[in-house]
Amino acid sequence: MKQLHQLTVAELARRLKAREVSAVELAGHYLGRVRAHADLGAYLATNEECTLKQARAADERIASGEGAPLTGVPIAHKDIFVTRDFPSTAGSRMLAGYRSPFDATVVRRLADAGTVTLGKLNCDEFAMGSSNENSAYGPVRNPWDKSRIPGGSSGGSAVAVAAGLAAAATGTDTGGSIRQPASFCGITGIKPTYGRASRYGMIAYASSLDQAGPLARTAEDCALLLSALCGPDPDRDSTSLDVPAEDFTRPLQDSIEGLRIGVPKEFLAEGVSADVRAAIESALRQYEKLGARRVEISLPRTELAIPVYYIIAPAEASSNLSRFDGVKFGHRAKDYGDLLDMYKKTRAQGFGAEVQRRIMVGTYVLSHGYYDAYYLQAQKIRRMIADDFQAAFKECDVIAGPVAPTVAWHLGEHGGDPVADYLADIFTLPGSLAGLPGMSIPCGFGEAGMPVGLQLIGNYFGEGKLLNAAHRFQQATDFHLRQPEDF
């Protein structure tokens, strides 16, 4: 018989509704596991009193018959979302101990849906990273092999789900930061269409790219969570789309007979490791058995996604992070001469090396004499990348390929070489630049038994189609049910 932490969100929801388990019992079970596996580094903050208070309220809602599908389900939030009851640090010394006076919209909507918050999850500082080694509070370790990275920047979120330290978690995806850690940790994660989920209360990295989404064990779980956290928020977020919330669980059982799955030749070209390629090809054959049809397509500007992203994202970061100057909130240097000296010392002490690097790159490409040469050109190519996707979607319904060229690498393996980390994002960046929905689902195992994720990319507002395709695959396979030993 499965233990509580081995159950999916959907299974827990059914047990809670039937009152076979209480929300308080469930919260206590997970909090105990968080303490027992602190060595993974997944959590940055917990508040047992607050969590149990929310759990008791959930039990009362269920007892009164007012429970919603997610009432009582224990989740945790990436520490990039601000919260009133937990510190919000964005994984940075700059915001050590910061308490927000309000909750992010994503946090509030999930709370309104009845979820119980277990705590805040570790992440790369200000969501800048692909390995979760950039957090000021230490790296997160992959439960499949603690000597390896979990992926980033939502590494804490992926590890919390994979290790059974939360039933589900929120994450953010700027250039692949939900899909890549989901792939490396053997779980499911989805980034919706840009603007579907409110960015209000999300500590900004790159405003035209950042998007919230859930990580969980299954596509069904992600559909439940996405249904709760998406929806327009025009009064608080100017990037929020005026698109009504929808129930993403409705299309899960639809047939995928005749579904056209586009496979870009660039996604399985040189550079993809043999183990990852084998798992992806096996998954595509499984889809063909389910009635889908493989279509060869091309996304010719795939390689340009890396330089384009690493111009646009740092440029926006340099602007967004200018607010952290030691004046109104956050870290302030203790000893300084004048105002300028205070700025310099505060930012030098508060920001880590990767954040400083991206601020400097972003400031450079926005500076006089370089704006036209770099930033403007990058924006033009971004538009072309989006056009490539629209041309591809005339030939297919969804696009499939690897999430990353390899499985998770060892901690410190890239030796402080940021470019090596950047190159790992080559397959997730194009969809992010185009603002398209994308997800990762477990599809096999590679080197040393490490998980491999299949990336599915849909057209704008195609989350339902993606979740349907993912759910059908998961009904025919068991990769998503496998869990790391000792967890």
Short mmCIF file of N, CA and C in Angstrom, two decimals, residues 74-151:
data_model
loop_
_atom_site.label_atom_id
_atom_site.label_comp_id
_atom_site.label_asym_id
_atom_site.label_seq_id
_atom_site.Cartn_x
_atom_site.Cartn_y
_atom_site.Cartn_z
N PRO A 74 -1.44 19.52 0.52
CA PRO A 74 -0.25 20.26 0.95
C PRO A 74 0.71 20.56 -0.20
N ILE A 75 1.00 21.82 -0.41
CA ILE A 75 1.92 22.23 -1.47
C ILE A 75 2.97 23.18 -0.89
N ALA A 76 3.95 23.53 -1.69
CA ALA A 76 4.95 24.50 -1.27
C ALA A 76 5.23 25.45 -2.43
N HIS A 77 5.76 26.62 -2.10
CA HIS A 77 5.95 27.65 -3.12
C HIS A 77 7.43 27.98 -3.33
N LYS A 78 7.79 28.13 -4.58
CA LYS A 78 9.14 28.60 -4.91
C LYS A 78 9.35 29.95 -4.24
N ASP A 79 10.55 30.16 -3.71
CA ASP A 79 10.80 31.38 -2.95
C ASP A 79 11.03 32.60 -3.84
N ILE A 80 10.36 32.60 -4.98
CA ILE A 80 10.35 33.77 -5.86
C ILE A 80 9.00 34.46 -5.76
N PHE A 81 8.03 33.78 -5.11
CA PHE A 81 6.70 34.35 -4.86
C PHE A 81 6.68 34.95 -3.46
N VAL A 82 6.18 36.16 -3.33
CA VAL A 82 6.13 36.78 -2.00
C VAL A 82 4.96 36.22 -1.21
N THR A 83 5.17 36.09 0.10
CA THR A 83 4.17 35.52 1.00
C THR A 83 4.19 36.28 2.32
N ARG A 84 3.01 36.44 2.91
CA ARG A 84 2.92 37.14 4.20
C ARG A 84 3.43 36.30 5.35
N ASP A 85 3.17 34.99 5.32
CA ASP A 85 3.44 34.14 6.48
C ASP A 85 4.80 33.46 6.45
N PHE A 86 5.55 33.65 5.37
CA PHE A 86 6.88 33.05 5.24
C PHE A 86 7.83 34.10 4.66
N PRO A 87 9.11 34.01 4.99
CA PRO A 87 10.07 34.94 4.37
C PRO A 87 10.09 34.75 2.86
N SER A 88 10.45 35.81 2.14
CA SER A 88 10.56 35.77 0.68
C SER A 88 11.92 36.33 0.30
N THR A 89 12.85 35.44 -0.09
CA THR A 89 14.23 35.87 -0.29
C THR A 89 14.70 35.80 -1.74
N ALA A 90 13.97 35.10 -2.61
CA ALA A 90 14.42 34.87 -3.98
C ALA A 90 15.78 34.18 -4.02
N GLY A 91 16.11 33.45 -2.95
CA GLY A 91 17.37 32.74 -2.90
C GLY A 91 18.58 33.64 -2.80
N SER A 92 18.38 34.88 -2.31
CA SER A 92 19.44 35.88 -2.32
C SER A 92 19.71 36.45 -0.93
N ARG A 93 20.97 36.79 -0.67
CA ARG A 93 21.31 37.51 0.56
C ARG A 93 20.69 38.90 0.56
N MET A 94 20.43 39.43 -0.62
CA MET A 94 19.86 40.77 -0.73
C MET A 94 18.52 40.88 -0.01
N LEU A 95 17.76 39.77 0.03
CA LEU A 95 16.43 39.81 0.66
C LEU A 95 16.36 38.91 1.89
N ALA A 96 17.47 38.64 2.51
CA ALA A 96 17.48 37.76 3.68
C ALA A 96 16.50 38.26 4.74
N GLY A 97 15.56 37.40 5.14
CA GLY A 97 14.61 37.73 6.19
C GLY A 97 13.46 38.63 5.77
N TYR A 98 13.37 38.97 4.48
CA TYR A 98 12.32 39.89 4.04
C TYR A 98 10.93 39.26 4.19
N ARG A 99 10.00 40.03 4.72
CA ARG A 99 8.60 39.61 4.86
C ARG A 99 7.73 40.55 4.03
N SER A 100 6.94 39.97 3.15
CA SER A 100 6.07 40.77 2.29
C SER A 100 4.77 41.10 3.03
N PRO A 101 4.20 42.29 2.78
CA PRO A 101 2.89 42.63 3.39
C PRO A 101 1.71 42.00 2.66
N PHE A 102 1.97 41.27 1.57
CA PHE A 102 0.87 40.67 0.80
C PHE A 102 1.35 39.37 0.17
N ASP A 103 0.39 38.57 -0.30
CA ASP A 103 0.69 37.32 -1.00
C ASP A 103 0.65 37.55 -2.51
N ALA A 104 1.50 36.86 -3.22
CA ALA A 104 1.45 36.87 -4.68
C ALA A 104 0.09 36.32 -5.14
N THR A 105 -0.37 36.76 -6.30
CA THR A 105 -1.67 36.30 -6.80
C THR A 105 -1.71 34.78 -6.92
N VAL A 106 -0.66 34.16 -7.43
CA VAL A 106 -0.62 32.70 -7.57
C VAL A 106 -0.78 32.03 -6.21
N VAL A 107 -0.09 32.56 -5.20
CA VAL A 107 -0.20 32.01 -3.84
C VAL A 107 -1.61 32.18 -3.31
N ARG A 108 -2.18 33.37 -3.50
CA ARG A 108 -3.53 33.65 -3.00
C ARG A 108 -4.57 32.76 -3.68
N ARG A 109 -4.45 32.59 -5.01
CA ARG A 109 -5.44 31.78 -5.71
C ARG A 109 -5.40 30.31 -5.27
N LEU A 110 -4.21 29.80 -5.05
CA LEU A 110 -4.11 28.42 -4.59
C LEU A 110 -4.60 28.29 -3.15
N ALA A 111 -4.38 29.32 -2.35
CA ALA A 111 -4.92 29.32 -0.98
C ALA A 111 -6.45 29.37 -1.01
N ASP A 112 -6.99 30.19 -1.90
CA ASP A 112 -8.45 30.25 -2.05
C ASP A 112 -9.03 28.91 -2.48
N ALA A 113 -8.22 28.14 -3.23
CA ALA A 113 -8.66 26.82 -3.68
C ALA A 113 -8.57 25.78 -2.56
N GLY A 114 -7.99 26.19 -1.42
CA GLY A 114 -7.96 25.31 -0.26
C GLY A 114 -6.65 24.61 0.02
N THR A 115 -5.63 24.90 -0.76
CA THR A 115 -4.35 24.23 -0.51
C THR A 115 -3.74 24.68 0.81
N VAL A 116 -2.87 23.84 1.34
CA VAL A 116 -2.18 24.12 2.60
C VAL A 116 -0.69 24.33 2.28
N THR A 117 -0.14 25.46 2.71
CA THR A 117 1.24 25.80 2.39
C THR A 117 2.20 25.20 3.41
N LEU A 118 3.15 24.38 2.92
CA LEU A 118 4.15 23.75 3.78
C LEU A 118 5.36 24.65 4.01
N GLY A 119 5.68 25.50 3.04
CA GLY A 119 6.84 26.37 3.20
C GLY A 119 7.31 26.94 1.88
N LYS A 120 8.52 27.52 1.91
CA LYS A 120 9.12 28.16 0.74
C LYS A 120 10.32 27.33 0.28
N LEU A 121 10.48 27.26 -1.04
CA LEU A 121 11.44 26.35 -1.65
C LEU A 121 12.64 27.06 -2.26
N ASN A 122 13.78 26.43 -2.12
CA ASN A 122 15.05 26.96 -2.60
C ASN A 122 15.03 27.14 -4.12
N CYS A 123 15.80 28.09 -4.60
CA CYS A 123 15.88 28.35 -6.03
C CYS A 123 17.17 29.08 -6.33
N ASP A 124 17.58 29.06 -7.60
CA ASP A 124 18.72 29.89 -8.01
C ASP A 124 18.39 31.34 -7.69
N GLU A 125 19.39 32.10 -7.28
CA GLU A 125 19.19 33.48 -6.87
C GLU A 125 18.48 34.29 -7.95
N PHE A 126 17.35 34.89 -7.56
CA PHE A 126 16.50 35.66 -8.47
C PHE A 126 16.16 34.85 -9.73
N ALA A 127 16.07 33.54 -9.57
CA ALA A 127 15.69 32.61 -10.66
C ALA A 127 16.71 32.59 -11.79
N MET A 128 17.96 32.95 -11.50
CA MET A 128 18.99 33.00 -12.54
C MET A 128 19.89 31.77 -12.43
N GLY A 129 19.57 30.74 -13.20
CA GLY A 129 20.41 29.55 -13.19
C GLY A 129 19.71 28.34 -13.75
N SER A 130 20.52 27.33 -14.09
CA SER A 130 20.00 26.08 -14.65
C SER A 130 20.36 24.87 -13.80
N SER A 131 20.88 25.13 -12.60
CA SER A 131 21.36 23.99 -11.80
C SER A 131 20.99 24.07 -10.32
N ASN A 132 20.48 25.19 -9.87
CA ASN A 132 20.20 25.46 -8.46
C ASN A 132 21.46 25.43 -7.60
N GLU A 133 22.59 25.75 -8.22
CA GLU A 133 23.84 25.92 -7.48
C GLU A 133 24.08 27.40 -7.16
N ASN A 134 23.22 28.29 -7.67
CA ASN A 134 23.44 29.73 -7.49
C ASN A 134 22.70 30.32 -6.30
N SER A 135 22.00 29.51 -5.52
CA SER A 135 21.30 30.04 -4.35
C SER A 135 22.30 30.49 -3.30
N ALA A 136 22.01 31.61 -2.66
CA ALA A 136 22.86 32.10 -1.58
C ALA A 136 22.80 31.20 -0.35
N TYR A 137 21.82 30.29 -0.33
CA TYR A 137 21.61 29.43 0.85
C TYR A 137 22.01 27.99 0.60
N GLY A 138 22.86 27.79 -0.41
CA GLY A 138 23.37 26.46 -0.68
C GLY A 138 22.63 25.78 -1.81
N PRO A 139 23.26 24.78 -2.42
CA PRO A 139 22.64 24.08 -3.56
C PRO A 139 21.54 23.13 -3.12
N VAL A 140 20.70 22.75 -4.06
CA VAL A 140 19.70 21.70 -3.85
C VAL A 140 20.25 20.43 -4.48
N ARG A 141 19.98 19.28 -3.86
CA ARG A 141 20.52 18.00 -4.34
C ARG A 141 19.41 17.15 -4.94
N ASN A 142 19.74 16.48 -6.02
CA ASN A 142 18.77 15.63 -6.73
C ASN A 142 18.56 14.33 -5.94
N PRO A 143 17.32 13.99 -5.58
CA PRO A 143 17.09 12.78 -4.78
C PRO A 143 17.43 11.47 -5.51
N TRP A 144 17.50 11.51 -6.85
CA TRP A 144 17.89 10.31 -7.60
C TRP A 144 19.38 10.04 -7.45
N ASP A 145 20.15 11.06 -7.16
CA ASP A 145 21.60 10.95 -6.93
C ASP A 145 22.02 12.27 -6.29
N LYS A 146 22.30 12.23 -4.99
CA LYS A 146 22.55 13.47 -4.25
C LYS A 146 23.83 14.18 -4.68
N SER A 147 24.64 13.52 -5.50
CA SER A 147 25.84 14.19 -5.99
C SER A 147 25.56 15.00 -7.25
N ARG A 148 24.30 14.96 -7.72
CA ARG A 148 23.94 15.65 -8.95
C ARG A 148 23.01 16.83 -8.70
N ILE A 149 22.97 17.73 -9.69
CA ILE A 149 22.10 18.91 -9.60
C ILE A 149 20.65 18.51 -9.91
N PRO A 150 19.68 19.28 -9.42
CA PRO A 150 18.28 18.98 -9.71
C PRO A 150 17.74 19.76 -10.91
N GLY A 151 18.57 20.64 -11.48
CA GLY A 151 18.08 21.58 -12.49
C GLY A 151 17.64 22.86 -11.82
#
